[in-house]
PDB file of C-alpha atoms in Angstrom:
ATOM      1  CA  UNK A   1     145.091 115.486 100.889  1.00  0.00           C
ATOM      2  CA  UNK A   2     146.735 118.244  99.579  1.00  0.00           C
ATOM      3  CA  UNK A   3     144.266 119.395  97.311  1.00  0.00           C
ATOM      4  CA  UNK A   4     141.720 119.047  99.746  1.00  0.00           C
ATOM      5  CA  UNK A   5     143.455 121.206 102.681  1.00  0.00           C
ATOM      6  CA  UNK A   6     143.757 123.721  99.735  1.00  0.00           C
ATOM      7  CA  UNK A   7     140.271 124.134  98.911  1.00  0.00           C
ATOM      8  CA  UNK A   8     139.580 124.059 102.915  1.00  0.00           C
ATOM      9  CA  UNK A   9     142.009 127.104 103.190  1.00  0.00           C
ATOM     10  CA  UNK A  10     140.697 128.894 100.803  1.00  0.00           C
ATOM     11  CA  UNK A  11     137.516 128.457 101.965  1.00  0.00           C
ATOM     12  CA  UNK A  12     138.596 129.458 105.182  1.00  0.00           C
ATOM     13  CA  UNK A  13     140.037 132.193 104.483  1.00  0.00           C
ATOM     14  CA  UNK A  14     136.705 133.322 102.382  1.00  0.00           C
ATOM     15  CA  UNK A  15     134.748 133.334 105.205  1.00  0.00           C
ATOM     16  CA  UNK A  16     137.110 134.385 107.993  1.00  0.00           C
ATOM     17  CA  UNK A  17     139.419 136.872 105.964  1.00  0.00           C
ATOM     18  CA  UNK A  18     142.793 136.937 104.215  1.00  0.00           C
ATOM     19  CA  UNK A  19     144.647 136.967 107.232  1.00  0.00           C
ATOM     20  CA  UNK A  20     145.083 134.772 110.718  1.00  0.00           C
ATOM     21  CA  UNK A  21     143.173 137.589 112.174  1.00  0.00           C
ATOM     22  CA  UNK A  22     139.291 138.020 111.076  1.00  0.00           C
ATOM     23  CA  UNK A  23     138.715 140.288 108.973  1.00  0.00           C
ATOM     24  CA  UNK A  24     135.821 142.770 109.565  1.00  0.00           C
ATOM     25  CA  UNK A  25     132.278 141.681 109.376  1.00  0.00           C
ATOM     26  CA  UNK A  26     133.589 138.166 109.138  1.00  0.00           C
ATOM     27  CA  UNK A  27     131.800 134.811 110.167  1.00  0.00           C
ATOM     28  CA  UNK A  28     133.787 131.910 112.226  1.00  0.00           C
ATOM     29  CA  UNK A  29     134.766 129.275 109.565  1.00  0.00           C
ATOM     30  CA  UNK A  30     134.051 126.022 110.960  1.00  0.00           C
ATOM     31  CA  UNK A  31     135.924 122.917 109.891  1.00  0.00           C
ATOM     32  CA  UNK A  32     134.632 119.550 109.968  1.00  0.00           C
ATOM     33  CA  UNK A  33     134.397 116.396 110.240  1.00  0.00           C
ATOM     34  CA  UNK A  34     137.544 115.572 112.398  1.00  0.00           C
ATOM     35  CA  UNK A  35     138.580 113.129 111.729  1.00  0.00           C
ATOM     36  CA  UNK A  36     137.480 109.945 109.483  1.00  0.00           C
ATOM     37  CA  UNK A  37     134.261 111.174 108.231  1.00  0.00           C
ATOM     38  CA  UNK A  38     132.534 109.465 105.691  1.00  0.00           C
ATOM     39  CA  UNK A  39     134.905 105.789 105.519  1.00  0.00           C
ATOM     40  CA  UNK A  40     132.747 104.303 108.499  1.00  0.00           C
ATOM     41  CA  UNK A  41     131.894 100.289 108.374  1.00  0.00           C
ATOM     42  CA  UNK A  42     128.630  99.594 106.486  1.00  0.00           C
ATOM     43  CA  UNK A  43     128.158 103.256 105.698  1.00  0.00           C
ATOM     44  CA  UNK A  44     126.886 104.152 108.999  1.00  0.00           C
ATOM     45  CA  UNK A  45     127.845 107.561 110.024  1.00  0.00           C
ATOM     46  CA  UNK A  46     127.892 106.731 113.978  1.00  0.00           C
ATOM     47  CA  UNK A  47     130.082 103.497 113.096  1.00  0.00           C
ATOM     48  CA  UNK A  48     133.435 103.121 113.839  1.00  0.00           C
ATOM     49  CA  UNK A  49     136.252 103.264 111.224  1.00  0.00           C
ATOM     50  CA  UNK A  50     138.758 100.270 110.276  1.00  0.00           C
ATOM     51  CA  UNK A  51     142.061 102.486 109.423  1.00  0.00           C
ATOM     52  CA  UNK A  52     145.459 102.404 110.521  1.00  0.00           C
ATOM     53  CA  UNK A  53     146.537 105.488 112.428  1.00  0.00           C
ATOM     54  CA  UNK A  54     149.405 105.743 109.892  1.00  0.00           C
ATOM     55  CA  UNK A  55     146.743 106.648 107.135  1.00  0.00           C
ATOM     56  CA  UNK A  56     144.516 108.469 109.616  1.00  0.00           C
ATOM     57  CA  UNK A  57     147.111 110.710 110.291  1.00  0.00           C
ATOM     58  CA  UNK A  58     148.971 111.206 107.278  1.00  0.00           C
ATOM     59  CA  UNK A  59     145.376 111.739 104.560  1.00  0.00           C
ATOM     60  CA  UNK A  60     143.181 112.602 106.729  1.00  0.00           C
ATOM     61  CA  UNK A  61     145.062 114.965 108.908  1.00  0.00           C
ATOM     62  CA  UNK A  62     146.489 117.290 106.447  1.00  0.00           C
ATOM     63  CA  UNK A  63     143.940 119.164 105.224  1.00  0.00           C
ATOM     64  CA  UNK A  64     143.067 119.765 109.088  1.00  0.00           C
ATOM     65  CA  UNK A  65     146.281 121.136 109.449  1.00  0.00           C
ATOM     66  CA  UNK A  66     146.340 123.630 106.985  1.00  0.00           C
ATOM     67  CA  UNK A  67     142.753 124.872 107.606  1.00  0.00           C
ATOM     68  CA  UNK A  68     144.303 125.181 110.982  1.00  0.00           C
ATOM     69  CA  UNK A  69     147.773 127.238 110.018  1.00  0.00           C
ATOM     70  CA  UNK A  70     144.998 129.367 108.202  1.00  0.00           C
ATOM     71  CA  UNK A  71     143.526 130.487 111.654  1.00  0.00           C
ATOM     72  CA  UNK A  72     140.105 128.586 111.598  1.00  0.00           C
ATOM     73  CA  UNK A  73     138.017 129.401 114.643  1.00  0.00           C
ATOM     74  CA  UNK A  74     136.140 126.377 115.104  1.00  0.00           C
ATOM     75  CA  UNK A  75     136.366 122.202 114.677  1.00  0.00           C
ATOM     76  CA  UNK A  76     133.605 119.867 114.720  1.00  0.00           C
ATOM     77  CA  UNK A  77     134.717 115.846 115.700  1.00  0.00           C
ATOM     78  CA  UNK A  78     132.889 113.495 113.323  1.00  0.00           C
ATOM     79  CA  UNK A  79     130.191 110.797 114.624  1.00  0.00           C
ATOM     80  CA  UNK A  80     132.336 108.090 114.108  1.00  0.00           C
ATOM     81  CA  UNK A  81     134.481 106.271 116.346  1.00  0.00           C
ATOM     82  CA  UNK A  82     138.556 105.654 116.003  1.00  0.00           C
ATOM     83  CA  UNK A  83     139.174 102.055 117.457  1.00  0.00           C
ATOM     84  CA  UNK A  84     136.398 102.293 119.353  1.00  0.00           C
ATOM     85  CA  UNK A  85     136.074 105.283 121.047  1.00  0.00           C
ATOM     86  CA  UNK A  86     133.698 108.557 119.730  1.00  0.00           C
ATOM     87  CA  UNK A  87     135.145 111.329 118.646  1.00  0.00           C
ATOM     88  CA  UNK A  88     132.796 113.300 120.509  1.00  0.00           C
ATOM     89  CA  UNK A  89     134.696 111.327 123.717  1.00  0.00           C
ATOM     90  CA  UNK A  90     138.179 110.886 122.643  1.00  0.00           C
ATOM     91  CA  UNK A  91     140.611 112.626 123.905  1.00  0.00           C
ATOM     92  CA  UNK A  92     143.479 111.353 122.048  1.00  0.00           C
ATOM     93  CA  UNK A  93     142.048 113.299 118.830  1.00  0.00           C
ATOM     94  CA  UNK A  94     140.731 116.198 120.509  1.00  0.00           C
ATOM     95  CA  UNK A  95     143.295 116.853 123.232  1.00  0.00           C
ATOM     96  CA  UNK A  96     146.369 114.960 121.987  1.00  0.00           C
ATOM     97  CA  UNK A  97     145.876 115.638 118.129  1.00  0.00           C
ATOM     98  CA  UNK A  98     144.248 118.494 117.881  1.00  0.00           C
ATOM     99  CA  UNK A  99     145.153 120.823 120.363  1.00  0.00           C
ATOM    100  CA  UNK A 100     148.733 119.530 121.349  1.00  0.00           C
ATOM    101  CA  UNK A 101     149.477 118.444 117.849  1.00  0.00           C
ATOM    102  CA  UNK A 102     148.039 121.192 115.657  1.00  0.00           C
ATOM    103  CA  UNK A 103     148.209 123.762 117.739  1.00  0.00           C
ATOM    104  CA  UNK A 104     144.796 124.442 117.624  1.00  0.00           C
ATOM    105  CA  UNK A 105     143.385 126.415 120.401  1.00  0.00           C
ATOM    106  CA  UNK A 106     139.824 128.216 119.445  1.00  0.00           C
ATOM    107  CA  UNK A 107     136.499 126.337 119.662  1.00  0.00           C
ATOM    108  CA  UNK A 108     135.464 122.537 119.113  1.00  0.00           C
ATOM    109  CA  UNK A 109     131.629 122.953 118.539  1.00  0.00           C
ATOM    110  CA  UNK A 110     129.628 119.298 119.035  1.00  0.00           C
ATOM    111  CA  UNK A 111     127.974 118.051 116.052  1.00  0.00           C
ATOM    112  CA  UNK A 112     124.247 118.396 115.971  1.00  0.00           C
ATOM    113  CA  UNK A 113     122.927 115.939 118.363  1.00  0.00           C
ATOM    114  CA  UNK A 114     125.886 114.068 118.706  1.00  0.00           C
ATOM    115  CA  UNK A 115     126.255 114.509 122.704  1.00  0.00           C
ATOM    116  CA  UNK A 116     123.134 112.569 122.601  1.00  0.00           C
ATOM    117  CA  UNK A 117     124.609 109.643 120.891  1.00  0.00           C
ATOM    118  CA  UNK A 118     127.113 109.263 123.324  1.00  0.00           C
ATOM    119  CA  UNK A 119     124.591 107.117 125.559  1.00  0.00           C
ATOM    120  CA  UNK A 120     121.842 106.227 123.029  1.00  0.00           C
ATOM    121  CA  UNK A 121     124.070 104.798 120.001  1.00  0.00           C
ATOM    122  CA  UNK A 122     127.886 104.412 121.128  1.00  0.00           C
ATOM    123  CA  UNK A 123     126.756 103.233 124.327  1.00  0.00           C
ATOM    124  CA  UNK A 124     129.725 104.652 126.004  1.00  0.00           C
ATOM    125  CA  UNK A 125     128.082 106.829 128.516  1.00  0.00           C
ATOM    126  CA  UNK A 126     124.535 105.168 130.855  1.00  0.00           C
ATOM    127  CA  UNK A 127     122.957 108.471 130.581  1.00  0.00           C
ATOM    128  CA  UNK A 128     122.612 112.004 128.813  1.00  0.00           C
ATOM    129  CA  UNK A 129     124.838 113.323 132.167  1.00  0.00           C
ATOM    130  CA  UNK A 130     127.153 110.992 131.679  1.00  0.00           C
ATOM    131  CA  UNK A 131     127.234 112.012 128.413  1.00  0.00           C
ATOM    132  CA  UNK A 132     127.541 115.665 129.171  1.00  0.00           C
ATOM    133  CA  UNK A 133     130.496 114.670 131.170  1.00  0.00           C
ATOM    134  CA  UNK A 134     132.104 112.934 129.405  1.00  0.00           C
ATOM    135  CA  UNK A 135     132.183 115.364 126.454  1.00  0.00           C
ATOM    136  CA  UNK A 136     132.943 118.586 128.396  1.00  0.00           C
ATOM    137  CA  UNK A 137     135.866 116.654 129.634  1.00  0.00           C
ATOM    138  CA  UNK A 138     137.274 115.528 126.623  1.00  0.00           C
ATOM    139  CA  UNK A 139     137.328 118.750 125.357  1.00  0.00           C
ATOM    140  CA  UNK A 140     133.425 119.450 123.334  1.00  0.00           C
ATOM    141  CA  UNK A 141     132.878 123.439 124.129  1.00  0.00           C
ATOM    142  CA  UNK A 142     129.341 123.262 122.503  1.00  0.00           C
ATOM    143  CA  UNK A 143     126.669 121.257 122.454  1.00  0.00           C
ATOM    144  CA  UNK A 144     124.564 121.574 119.338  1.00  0.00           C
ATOM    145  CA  UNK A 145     120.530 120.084 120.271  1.00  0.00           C
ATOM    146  CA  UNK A 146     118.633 118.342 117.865  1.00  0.00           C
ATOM    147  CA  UNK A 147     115.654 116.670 120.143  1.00  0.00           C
ATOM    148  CA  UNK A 148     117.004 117.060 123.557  1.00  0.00           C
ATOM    149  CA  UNK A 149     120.307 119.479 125.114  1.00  0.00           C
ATOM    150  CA  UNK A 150     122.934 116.724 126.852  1.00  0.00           C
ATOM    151  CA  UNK A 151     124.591 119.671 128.184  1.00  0.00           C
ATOM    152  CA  UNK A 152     121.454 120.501 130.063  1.00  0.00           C
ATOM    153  CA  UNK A 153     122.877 118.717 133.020  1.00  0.00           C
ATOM    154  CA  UNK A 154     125.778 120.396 133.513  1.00  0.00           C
ATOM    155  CA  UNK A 155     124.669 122.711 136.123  1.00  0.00           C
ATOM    156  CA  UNK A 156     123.682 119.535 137.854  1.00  0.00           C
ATOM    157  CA  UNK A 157     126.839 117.770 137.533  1.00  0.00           C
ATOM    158  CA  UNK A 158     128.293 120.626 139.043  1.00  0.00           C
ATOM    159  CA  UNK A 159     126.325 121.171 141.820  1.00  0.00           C
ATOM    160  CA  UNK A 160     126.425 117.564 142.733  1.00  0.00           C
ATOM    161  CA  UNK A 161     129.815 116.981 142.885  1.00  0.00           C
ATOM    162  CA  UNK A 162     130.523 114.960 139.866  1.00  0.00           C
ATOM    163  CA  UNK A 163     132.096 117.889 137.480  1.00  0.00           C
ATOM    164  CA  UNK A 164     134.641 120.305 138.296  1.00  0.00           C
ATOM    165  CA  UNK A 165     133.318 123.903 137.446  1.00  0.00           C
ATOM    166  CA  UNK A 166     137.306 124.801 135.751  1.00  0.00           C
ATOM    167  CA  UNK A 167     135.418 122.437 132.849  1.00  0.00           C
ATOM    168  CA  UNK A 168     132.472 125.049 132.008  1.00  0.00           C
ATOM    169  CA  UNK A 169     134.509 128.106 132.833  1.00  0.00           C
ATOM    170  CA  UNK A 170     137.154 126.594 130.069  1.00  0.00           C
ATOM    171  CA  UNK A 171     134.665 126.376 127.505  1.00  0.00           C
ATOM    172  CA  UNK A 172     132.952 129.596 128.249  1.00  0.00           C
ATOM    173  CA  UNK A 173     136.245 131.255 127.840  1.00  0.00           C
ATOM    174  CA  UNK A 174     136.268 129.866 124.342  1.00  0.00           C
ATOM    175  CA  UNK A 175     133.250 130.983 123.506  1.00  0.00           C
ATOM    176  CA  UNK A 176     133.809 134.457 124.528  1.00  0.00           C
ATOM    177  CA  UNK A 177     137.227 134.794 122.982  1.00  0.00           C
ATOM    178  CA  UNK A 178     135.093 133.458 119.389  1.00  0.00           C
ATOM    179  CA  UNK A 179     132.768 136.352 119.980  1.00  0.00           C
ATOM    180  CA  UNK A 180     135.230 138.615 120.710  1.00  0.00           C
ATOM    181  CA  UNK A 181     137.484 137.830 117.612  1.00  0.00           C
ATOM    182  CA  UNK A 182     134.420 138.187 115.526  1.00  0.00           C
ATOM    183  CA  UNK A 183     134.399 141.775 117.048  1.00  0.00           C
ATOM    184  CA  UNK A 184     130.717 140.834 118.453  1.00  0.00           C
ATOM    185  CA  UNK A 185     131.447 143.237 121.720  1.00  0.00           C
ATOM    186  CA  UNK A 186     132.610 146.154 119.700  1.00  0.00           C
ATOM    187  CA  UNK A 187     129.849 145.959 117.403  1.00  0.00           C
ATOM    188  CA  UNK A 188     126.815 143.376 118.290  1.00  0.00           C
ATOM    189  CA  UNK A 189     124.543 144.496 115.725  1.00  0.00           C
ATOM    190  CA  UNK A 190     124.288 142.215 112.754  1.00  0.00           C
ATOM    191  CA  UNK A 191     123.535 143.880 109.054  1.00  0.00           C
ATOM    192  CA  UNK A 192     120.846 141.116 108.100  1.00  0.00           C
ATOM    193  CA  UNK A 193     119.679 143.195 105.012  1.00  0.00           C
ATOM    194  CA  UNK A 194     123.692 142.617 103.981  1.00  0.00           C
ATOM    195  CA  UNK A 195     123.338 138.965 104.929  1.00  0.00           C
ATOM    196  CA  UNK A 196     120.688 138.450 102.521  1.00  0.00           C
ATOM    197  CA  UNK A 197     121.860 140.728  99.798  1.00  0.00           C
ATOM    198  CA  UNK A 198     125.044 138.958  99.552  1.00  0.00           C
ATOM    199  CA  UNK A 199     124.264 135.378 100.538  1.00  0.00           C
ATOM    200  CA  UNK A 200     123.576 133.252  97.639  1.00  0.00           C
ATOM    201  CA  UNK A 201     123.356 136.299  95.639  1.00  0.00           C
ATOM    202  CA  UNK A 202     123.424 135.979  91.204  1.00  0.00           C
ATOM    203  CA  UNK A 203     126.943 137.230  91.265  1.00  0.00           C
ATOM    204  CA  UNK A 204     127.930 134.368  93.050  1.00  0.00           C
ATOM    205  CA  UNK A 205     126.041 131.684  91.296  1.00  0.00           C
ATOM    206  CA  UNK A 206     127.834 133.051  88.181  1.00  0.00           C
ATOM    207  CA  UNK A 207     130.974 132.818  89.851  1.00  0.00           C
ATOM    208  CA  UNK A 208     130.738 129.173  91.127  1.00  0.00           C
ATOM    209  CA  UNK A 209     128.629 127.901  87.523  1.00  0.00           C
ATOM    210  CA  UNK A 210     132.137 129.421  85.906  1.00  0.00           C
ATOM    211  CA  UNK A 211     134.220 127.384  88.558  1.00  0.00           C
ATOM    212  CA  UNK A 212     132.933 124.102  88.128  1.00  0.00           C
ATOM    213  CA  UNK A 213     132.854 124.405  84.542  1.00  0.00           C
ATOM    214  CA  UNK A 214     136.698 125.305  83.933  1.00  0.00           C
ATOM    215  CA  UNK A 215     137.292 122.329  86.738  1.00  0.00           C
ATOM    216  CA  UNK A 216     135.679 119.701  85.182  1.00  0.00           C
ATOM    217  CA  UNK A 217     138.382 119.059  83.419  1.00  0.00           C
ATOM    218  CA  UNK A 218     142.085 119.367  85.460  1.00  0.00           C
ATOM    219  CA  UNK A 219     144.605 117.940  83.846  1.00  0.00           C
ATOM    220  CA  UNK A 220     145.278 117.732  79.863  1.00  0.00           C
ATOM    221  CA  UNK A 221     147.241 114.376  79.015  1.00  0.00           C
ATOM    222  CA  UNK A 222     149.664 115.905  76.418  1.00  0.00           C
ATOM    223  CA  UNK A 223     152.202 113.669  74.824  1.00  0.00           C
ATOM    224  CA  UNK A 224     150.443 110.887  76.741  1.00  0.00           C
ATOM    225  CA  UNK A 225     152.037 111.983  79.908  1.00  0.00           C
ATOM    226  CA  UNK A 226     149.708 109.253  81.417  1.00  0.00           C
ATOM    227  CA  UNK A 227     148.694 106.015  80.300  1.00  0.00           C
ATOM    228  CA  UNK A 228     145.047 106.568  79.645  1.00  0.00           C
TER     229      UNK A 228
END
């Protein structure tokens, strides 16, 4: 865990800037998959996961945490669900853990068709507006389409009674305090020709080829500090 929340960090911190507040021409860091990603029963991302909340909370949590103190802007909840209940509806992790907990505050972005799976694989919700409620009230500010937008119906939860509007105006106020951090108001023209010239660029495949050649190997057993 701790190695892991370090390498989150600094990756954070890489993409955000060296400091809780974004540096210029920054891009929102966005940390996931929170929380029990990828220890699901049979393999199945969408399944639920057979951990104590002791272990949940004490190696999967951490690196969360310090990704967190290092002013990410964004979570995304795993697929999964935590004794039953989807991530993507729980708000235990998202209210009660994440924000109360952690302190975190900025933007929890829906993974990429997720919403959907609320009705169609979890069965937890009858339709994609249940769905969309459901979400929105447990604390998703995003909904990320894939074949079809839950949040869609919104607007028609709203207008028929079933939502309270203080749930979209939340989220929206999330999303415009992201863009606004990112400096998107002062400045909303994007230097693509940077983007590209940067992204992925030969400097940086030297860089990384160097990294993961000095870390294959971490650790040198002198004296026979270990029994190997």
């Amino acid at each position: 865990p701790y190695l892991v929340g370090e390498c989150g960090k600094a990756a954070v911190l890489g993409l955000q800037g060296r400091s809780r507040t974004p540096d210029s021409n920054p891009v929102a860091a966005t940390l996931k998959h929170f929380m029990g990603h990828g220890i699901p029963e049979g393999g199945r991302n969408m399944a639920t996961i057979n951990i104590s909340n002791y272990d949940l909370l004490n190696e999967q949590m951490p690196p969360f945490a310090k990704c967190i103190d290092a002013g990410v802007i964004s979570v995304m909840p795993s697929y999964n669900e935590i004794n039953g209940v989807p991530n993507h509806a729980s708000k235990w992790l998202i209210k009660d853990i994440l924000a109360d907990e952690l302190g975190f505050n900025g933007l929890i972005t829906g993974d990429q068709n997720a919403l959907d799976e609320l009705y169609r694989t979890h069965s937890i919700a009858p339709s994609p507006a249940g769905a969309a409620k459901l979400a929105i009230e447990n604390g998703i500010d995003l909904d990320i389409r894939y074949q079809t937008g839950t949040y869609d119906e919104l607007v028609n939860l709203v207008k028929a009674g079933k939502l309270d509007e203080k749930y979209i105006n939340e989220s929206a106020k999330r999303i415009l305090a992201l863009k606004y951090r990112l400096g998107l108001f002062e400045n909303n023209t994007l230097d693509t020709l940077k983007m590209k010239e940067v992204t992925n660029c030969d400097a940086h495949k030297i860089i990384a080829l160097e990294a993961a050649e000095k870390s294959l190997v971490l650790l040198k057993n002198q004296n026979n500090i270990l029994p190997l």
